[in-house]
mmCIF file with all atom_site columns, C-alpha atoms in Angstrom:
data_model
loop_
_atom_site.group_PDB
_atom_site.id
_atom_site.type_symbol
_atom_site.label_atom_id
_atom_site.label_alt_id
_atom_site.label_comp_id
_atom_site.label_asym_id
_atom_site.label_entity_id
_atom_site.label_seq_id
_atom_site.pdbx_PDB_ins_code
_atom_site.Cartn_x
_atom_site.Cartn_y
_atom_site.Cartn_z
_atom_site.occupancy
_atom_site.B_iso_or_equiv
_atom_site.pdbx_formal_charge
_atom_site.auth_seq_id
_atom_site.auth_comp_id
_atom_site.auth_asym_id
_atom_site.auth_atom_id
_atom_site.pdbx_PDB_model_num
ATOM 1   C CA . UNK A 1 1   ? 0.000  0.000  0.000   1.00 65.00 ? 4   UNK A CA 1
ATOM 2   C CA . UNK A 1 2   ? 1.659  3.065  -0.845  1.00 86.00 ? 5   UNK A CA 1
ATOM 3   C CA . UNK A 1 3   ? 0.980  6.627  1.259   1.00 95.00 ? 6   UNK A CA 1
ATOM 4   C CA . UNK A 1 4   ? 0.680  9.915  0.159   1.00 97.00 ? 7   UNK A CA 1
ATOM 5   C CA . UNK A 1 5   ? 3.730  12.506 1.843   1.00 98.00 ? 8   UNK A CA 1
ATOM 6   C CA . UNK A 1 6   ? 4.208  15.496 0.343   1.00 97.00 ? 9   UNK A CA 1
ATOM 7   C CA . UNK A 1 7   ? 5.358  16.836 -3.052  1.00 96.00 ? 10  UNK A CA 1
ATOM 8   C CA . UNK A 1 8   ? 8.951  16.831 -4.396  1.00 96.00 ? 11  UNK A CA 1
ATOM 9   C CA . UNK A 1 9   ? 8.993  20.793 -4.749  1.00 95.00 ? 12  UNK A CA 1
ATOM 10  C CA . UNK A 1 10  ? 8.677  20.884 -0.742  1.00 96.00 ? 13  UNK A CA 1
ATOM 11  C CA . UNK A 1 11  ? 11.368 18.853 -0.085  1.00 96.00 ? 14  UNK A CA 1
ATOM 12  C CA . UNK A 1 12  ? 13.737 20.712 -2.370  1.00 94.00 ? 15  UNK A CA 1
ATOM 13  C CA . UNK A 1 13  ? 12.204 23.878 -1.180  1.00 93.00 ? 16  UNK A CA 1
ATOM 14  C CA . UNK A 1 14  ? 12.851 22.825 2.734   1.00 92.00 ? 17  UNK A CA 1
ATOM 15  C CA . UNK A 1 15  ? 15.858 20.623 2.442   1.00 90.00 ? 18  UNK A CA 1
ATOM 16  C CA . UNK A 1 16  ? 14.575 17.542 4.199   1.00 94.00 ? 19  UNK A CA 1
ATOM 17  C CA . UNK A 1 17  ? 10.846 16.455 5.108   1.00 97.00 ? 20  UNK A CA 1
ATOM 18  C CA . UNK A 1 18  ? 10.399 14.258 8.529   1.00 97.00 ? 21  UNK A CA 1
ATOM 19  C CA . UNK A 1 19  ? 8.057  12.061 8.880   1.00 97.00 ? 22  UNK A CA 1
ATOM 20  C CA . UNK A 1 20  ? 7.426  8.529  11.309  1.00 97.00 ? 23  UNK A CA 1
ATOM 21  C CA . UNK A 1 21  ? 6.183  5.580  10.468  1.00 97.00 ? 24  UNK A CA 1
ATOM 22  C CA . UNK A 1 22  ? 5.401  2.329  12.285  1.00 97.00 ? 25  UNK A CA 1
ATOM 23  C CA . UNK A 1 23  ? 8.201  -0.639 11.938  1.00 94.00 ? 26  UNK A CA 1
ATOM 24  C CA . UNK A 1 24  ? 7.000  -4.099 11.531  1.00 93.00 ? 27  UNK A CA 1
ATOM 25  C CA . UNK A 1 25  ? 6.821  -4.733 15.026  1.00 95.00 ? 28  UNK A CA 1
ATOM 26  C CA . UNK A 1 26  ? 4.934  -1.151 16.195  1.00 95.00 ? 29  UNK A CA 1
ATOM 27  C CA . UNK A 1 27  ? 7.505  0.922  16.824  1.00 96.00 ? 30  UNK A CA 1
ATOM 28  C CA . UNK A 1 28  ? 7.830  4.334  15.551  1.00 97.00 ? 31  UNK A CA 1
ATOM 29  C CA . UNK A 1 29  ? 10.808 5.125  12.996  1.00 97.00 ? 32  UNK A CA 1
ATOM 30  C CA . UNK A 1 30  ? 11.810 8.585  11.603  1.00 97.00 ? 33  UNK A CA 1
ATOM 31  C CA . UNK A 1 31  ? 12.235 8.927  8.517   1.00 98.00 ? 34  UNK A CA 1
ATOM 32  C CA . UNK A 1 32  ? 13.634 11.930 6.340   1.00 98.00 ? 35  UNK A CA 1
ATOM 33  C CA . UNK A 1 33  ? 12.757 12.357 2.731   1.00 98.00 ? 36  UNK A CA 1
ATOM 34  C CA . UNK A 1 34  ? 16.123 15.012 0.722   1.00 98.00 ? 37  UNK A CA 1
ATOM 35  C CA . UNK A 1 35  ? 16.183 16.209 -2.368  1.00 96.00 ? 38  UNK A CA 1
ATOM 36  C CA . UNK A 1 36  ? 19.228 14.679 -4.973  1.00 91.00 ? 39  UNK A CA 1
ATOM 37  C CA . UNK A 1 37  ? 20.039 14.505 -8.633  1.00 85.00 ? 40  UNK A CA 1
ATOM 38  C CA . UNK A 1 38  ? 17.016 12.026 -9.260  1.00 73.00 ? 41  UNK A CA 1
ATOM 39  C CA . UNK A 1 39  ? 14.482 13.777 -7.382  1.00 91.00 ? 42  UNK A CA 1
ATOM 40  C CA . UNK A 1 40  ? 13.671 12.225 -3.857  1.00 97.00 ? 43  UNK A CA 1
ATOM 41  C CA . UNK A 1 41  ? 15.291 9.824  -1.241  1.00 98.00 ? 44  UNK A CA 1
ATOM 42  C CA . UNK A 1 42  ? 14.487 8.397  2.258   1.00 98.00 ? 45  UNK A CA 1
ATOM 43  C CA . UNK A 1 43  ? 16.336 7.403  4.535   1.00 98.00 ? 46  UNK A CA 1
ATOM 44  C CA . UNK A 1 44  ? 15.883 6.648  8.261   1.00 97.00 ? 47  UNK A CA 1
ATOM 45  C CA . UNK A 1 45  ? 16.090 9.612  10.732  1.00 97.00 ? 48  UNK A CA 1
ATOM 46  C CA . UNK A 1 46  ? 19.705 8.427  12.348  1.00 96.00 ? 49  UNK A CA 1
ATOM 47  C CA . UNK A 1 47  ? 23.574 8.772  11.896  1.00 95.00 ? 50  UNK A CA 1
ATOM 48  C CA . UNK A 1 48  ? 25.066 4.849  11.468  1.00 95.00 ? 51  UNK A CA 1
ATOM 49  C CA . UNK A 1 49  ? 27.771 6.191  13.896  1.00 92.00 ? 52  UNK A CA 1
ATOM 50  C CA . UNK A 1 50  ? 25.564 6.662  17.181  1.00 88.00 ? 53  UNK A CA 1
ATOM 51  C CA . UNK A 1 51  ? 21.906 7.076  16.970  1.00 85.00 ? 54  UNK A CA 1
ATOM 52  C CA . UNK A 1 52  ? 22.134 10.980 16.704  1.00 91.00 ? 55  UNK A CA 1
ATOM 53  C CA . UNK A 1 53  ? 18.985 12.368 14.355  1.00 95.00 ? 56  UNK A CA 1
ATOM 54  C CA . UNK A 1 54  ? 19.965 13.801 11.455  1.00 96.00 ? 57  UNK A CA 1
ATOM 55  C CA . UNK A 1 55  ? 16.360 15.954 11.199  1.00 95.00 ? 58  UNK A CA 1
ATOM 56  C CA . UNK A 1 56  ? 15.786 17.169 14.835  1.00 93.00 ? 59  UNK A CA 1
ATOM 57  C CA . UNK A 1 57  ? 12.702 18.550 13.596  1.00 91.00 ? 60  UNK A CA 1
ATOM 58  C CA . UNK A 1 58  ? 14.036 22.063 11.598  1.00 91.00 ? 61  UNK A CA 1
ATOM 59  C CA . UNK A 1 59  ? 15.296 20.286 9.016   1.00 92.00 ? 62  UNK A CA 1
ATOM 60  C CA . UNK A 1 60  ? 18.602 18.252 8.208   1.00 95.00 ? 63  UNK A CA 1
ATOM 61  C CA . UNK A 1 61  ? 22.254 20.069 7.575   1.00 95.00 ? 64  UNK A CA 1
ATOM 62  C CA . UNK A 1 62  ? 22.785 19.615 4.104   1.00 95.00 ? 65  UNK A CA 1
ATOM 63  C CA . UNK A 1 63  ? 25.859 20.891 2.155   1.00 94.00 ? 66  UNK A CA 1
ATOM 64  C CA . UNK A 1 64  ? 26.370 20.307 -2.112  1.00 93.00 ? 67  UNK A CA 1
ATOM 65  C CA . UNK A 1 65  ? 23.968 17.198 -1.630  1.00 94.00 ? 68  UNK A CA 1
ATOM 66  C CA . UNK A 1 66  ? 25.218 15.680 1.114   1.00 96.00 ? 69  UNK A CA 1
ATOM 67  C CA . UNK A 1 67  ? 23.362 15.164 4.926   1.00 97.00 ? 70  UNK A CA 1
ATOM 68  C CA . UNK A 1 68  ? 25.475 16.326 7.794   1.00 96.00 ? 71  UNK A CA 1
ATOM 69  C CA . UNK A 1 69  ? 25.406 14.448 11.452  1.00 95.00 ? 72  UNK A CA 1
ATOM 70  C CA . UNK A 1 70  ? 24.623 17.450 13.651  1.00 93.00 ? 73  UNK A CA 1
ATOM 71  C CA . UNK A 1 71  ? 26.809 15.669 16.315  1.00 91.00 ? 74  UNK A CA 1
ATOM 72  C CA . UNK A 1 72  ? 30.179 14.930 14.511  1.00 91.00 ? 75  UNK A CA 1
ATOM 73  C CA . UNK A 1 73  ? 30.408 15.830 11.237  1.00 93.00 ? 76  UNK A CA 1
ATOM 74  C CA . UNK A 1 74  ? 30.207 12.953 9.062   1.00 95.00 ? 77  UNK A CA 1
ATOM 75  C CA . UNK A 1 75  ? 28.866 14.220 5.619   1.00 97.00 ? 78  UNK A CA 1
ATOM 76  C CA . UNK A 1 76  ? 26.227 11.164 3.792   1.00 97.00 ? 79  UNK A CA 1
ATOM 77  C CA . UNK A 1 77  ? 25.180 11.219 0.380   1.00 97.00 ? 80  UNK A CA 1
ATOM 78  C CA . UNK A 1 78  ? 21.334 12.607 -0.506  1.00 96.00 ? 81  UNK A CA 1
ATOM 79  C CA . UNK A 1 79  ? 21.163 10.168 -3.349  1.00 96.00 ? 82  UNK A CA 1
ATOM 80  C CA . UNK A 1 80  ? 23.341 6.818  -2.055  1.00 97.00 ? 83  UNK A CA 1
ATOM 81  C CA . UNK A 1 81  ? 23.333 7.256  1.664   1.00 97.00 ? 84  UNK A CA 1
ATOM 82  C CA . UNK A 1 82  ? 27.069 6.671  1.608   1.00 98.00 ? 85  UNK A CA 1
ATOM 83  C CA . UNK A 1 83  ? 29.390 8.242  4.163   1.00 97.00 ? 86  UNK A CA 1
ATOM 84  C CA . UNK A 1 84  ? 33.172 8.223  3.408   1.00 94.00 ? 87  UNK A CA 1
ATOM 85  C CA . UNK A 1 85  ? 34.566 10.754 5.865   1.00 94.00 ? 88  UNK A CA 1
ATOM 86  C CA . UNK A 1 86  ? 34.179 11.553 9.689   1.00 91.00 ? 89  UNK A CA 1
ATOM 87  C CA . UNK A 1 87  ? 32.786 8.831  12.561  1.00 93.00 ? 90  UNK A CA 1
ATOM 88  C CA . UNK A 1 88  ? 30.665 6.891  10.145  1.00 94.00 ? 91  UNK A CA 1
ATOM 89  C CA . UNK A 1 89  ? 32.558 6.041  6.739   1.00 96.00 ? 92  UNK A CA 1
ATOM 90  C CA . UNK A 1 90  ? 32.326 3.449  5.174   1.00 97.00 ? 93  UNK A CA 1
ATOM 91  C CA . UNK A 1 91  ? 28.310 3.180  5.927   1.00 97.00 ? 94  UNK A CA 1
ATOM 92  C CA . UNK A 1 92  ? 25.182 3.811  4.279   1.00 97.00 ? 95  UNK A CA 1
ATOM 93  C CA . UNK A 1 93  ? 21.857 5.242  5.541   1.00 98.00 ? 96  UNK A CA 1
ATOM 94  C CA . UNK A 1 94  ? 19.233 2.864  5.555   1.00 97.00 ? 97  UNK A CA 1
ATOM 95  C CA . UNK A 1 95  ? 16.749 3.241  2.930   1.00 97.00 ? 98  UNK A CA 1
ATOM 96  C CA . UNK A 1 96  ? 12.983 3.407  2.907   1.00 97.00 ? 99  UNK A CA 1
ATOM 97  C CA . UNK A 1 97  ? 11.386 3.056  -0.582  1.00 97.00 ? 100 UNK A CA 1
ATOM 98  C CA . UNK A 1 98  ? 9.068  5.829  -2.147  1.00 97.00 ? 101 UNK A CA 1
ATOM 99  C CA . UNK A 1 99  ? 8.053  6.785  -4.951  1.00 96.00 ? 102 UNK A CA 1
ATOM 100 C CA . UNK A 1 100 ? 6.948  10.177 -7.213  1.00 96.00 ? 103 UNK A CA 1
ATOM 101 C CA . UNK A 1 101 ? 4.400  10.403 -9.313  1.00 96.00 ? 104 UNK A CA 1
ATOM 102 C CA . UNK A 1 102 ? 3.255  13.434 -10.873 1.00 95.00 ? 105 UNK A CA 1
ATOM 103 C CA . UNK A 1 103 ? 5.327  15.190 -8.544  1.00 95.00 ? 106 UNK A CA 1
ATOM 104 C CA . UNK A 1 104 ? 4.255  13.714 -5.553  1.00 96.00 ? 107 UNK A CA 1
ATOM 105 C CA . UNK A 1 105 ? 6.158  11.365 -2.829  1.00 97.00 ? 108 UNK A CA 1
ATOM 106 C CA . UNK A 1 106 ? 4.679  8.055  -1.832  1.00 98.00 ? 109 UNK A CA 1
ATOM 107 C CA . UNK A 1 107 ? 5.688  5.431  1.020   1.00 98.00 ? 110 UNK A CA 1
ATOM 108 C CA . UNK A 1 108 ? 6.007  2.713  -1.242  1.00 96.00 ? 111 UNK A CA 1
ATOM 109 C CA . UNK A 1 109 ? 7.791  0.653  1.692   1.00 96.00 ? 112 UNK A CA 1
ATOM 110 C CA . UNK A 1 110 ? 5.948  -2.490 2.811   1.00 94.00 ? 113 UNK A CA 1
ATOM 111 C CA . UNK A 1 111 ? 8.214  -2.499 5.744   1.00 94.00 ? 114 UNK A CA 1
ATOM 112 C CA . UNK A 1 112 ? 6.572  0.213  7.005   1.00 96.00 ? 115 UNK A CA 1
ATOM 113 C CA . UNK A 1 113 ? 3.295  2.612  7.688   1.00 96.00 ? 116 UNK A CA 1
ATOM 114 C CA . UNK A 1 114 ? 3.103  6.405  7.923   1.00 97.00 ? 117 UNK A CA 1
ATOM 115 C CA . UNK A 1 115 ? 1.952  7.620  11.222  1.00 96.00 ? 118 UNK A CA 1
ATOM 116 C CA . UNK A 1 116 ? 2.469  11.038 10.472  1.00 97.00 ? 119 UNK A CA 1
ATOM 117 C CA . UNK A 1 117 ? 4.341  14.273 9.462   1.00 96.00 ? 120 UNK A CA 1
ATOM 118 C CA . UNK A 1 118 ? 6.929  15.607 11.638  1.00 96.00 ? 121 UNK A CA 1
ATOM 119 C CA . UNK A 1 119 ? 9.449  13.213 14.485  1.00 94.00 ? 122 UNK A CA 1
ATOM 120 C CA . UNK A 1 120 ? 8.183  10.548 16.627  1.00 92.00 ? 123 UNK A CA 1
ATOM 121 C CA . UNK A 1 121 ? 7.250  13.005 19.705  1.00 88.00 ? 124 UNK A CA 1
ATOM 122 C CA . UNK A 1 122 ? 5.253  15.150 17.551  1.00 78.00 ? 125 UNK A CA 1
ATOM 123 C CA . UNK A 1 123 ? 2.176  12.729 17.262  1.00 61.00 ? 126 UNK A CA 1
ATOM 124 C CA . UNK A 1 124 ? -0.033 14.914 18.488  1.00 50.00 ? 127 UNK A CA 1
ATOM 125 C CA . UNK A 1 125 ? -0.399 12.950 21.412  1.00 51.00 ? 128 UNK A CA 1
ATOM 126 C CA . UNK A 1 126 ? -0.089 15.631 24.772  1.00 44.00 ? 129 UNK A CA 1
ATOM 127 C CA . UNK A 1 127 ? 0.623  13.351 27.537  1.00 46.00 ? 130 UNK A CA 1
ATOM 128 C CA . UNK A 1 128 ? 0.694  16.362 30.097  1.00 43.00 ? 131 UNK A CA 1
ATOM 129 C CA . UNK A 1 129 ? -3.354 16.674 29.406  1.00 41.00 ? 132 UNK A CA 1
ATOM 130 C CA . UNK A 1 130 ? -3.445 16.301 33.191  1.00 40.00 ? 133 UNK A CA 1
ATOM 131 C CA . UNK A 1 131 ? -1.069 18.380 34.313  1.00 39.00 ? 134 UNK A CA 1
ATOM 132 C CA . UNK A 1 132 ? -1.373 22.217 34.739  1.00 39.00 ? 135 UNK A CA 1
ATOM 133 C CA . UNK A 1 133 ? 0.417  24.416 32.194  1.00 40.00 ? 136 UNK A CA 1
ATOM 134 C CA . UNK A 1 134 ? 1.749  26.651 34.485  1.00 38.00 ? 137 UNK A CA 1
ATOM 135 C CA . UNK A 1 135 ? 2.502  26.013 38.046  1.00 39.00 ? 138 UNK A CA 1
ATOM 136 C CA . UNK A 1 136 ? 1.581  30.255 39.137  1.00 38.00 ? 139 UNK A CA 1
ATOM 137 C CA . UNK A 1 137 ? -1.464 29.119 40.617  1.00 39.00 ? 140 UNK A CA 1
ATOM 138 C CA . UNK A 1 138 ? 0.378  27.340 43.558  1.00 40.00 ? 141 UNK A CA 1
ATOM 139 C CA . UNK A 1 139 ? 0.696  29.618 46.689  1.00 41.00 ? 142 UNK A CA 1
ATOM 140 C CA . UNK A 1 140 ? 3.061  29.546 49.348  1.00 38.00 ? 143 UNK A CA 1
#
């Protein structure tokens, strides 16, 4: 089953588009979707060095086509995932498929299913509903 995203011009336009979906087993995965040569790529949300976010929800670093891990460096190919400098070379992102028709992206990756836009803690899900938002109406 594939998903609708977004459209290609978006991702260009904002130089990555996050996203989660739901792994096999339930959990949520991030996902980013860059711009390359070819259009479109996604790859999951994480550095193969530590498990450092490459999105943290304002976008990914990028720099002539390449992603940059916000924690040391290591520079990863929009288009191939590959990583030859820095804590992680010799590794490649791990891919998620999708595909663009007519300008639009699709989740075209049985592996797994959209959840929604934006990083796993964005779900819309306010766990604090029963706490207050501010703590002024305490006395002393």
């Amino acid at each position: 089953m594939t998903t609708e995203l977004t459209d290609v011009e978006t991702v260009h336009d904002e130089r990555s588009w996050l996203f989660t979906a739901r792994d096999p087993y339930g959990e949520p995965e991030e996902v980013i979707l860059v711009p390359c040569e070819e259009g479109v790529e996604a790859w999951v949300n994480r550095c193969t060095h530590e498990a450092q976010q490459l999105d943290r929800g304002f976008g990914a670093a990028m720099r002539d086509g390449r992603i940059i891990c916000p924690k040391h460096g290591s520079m990863f190919d929009s288009c191939s995932g590959y990583c030859d400098n820095g804590e992680a070379a010799e590794t490649t992102l791990v891919s998620v498929d999708v595909t663009v028709e007519d300008g639009t992206v699709y989740l075209d990756d049985a592996t797994y299913e959209f959840s929604h836009e934006g990083g796993a803690d964005d779900d819309g899900d306010d766990d604090d509903d029963d706490m207050p938002s501010s703590t002024s109406h305490i006395g002393l």
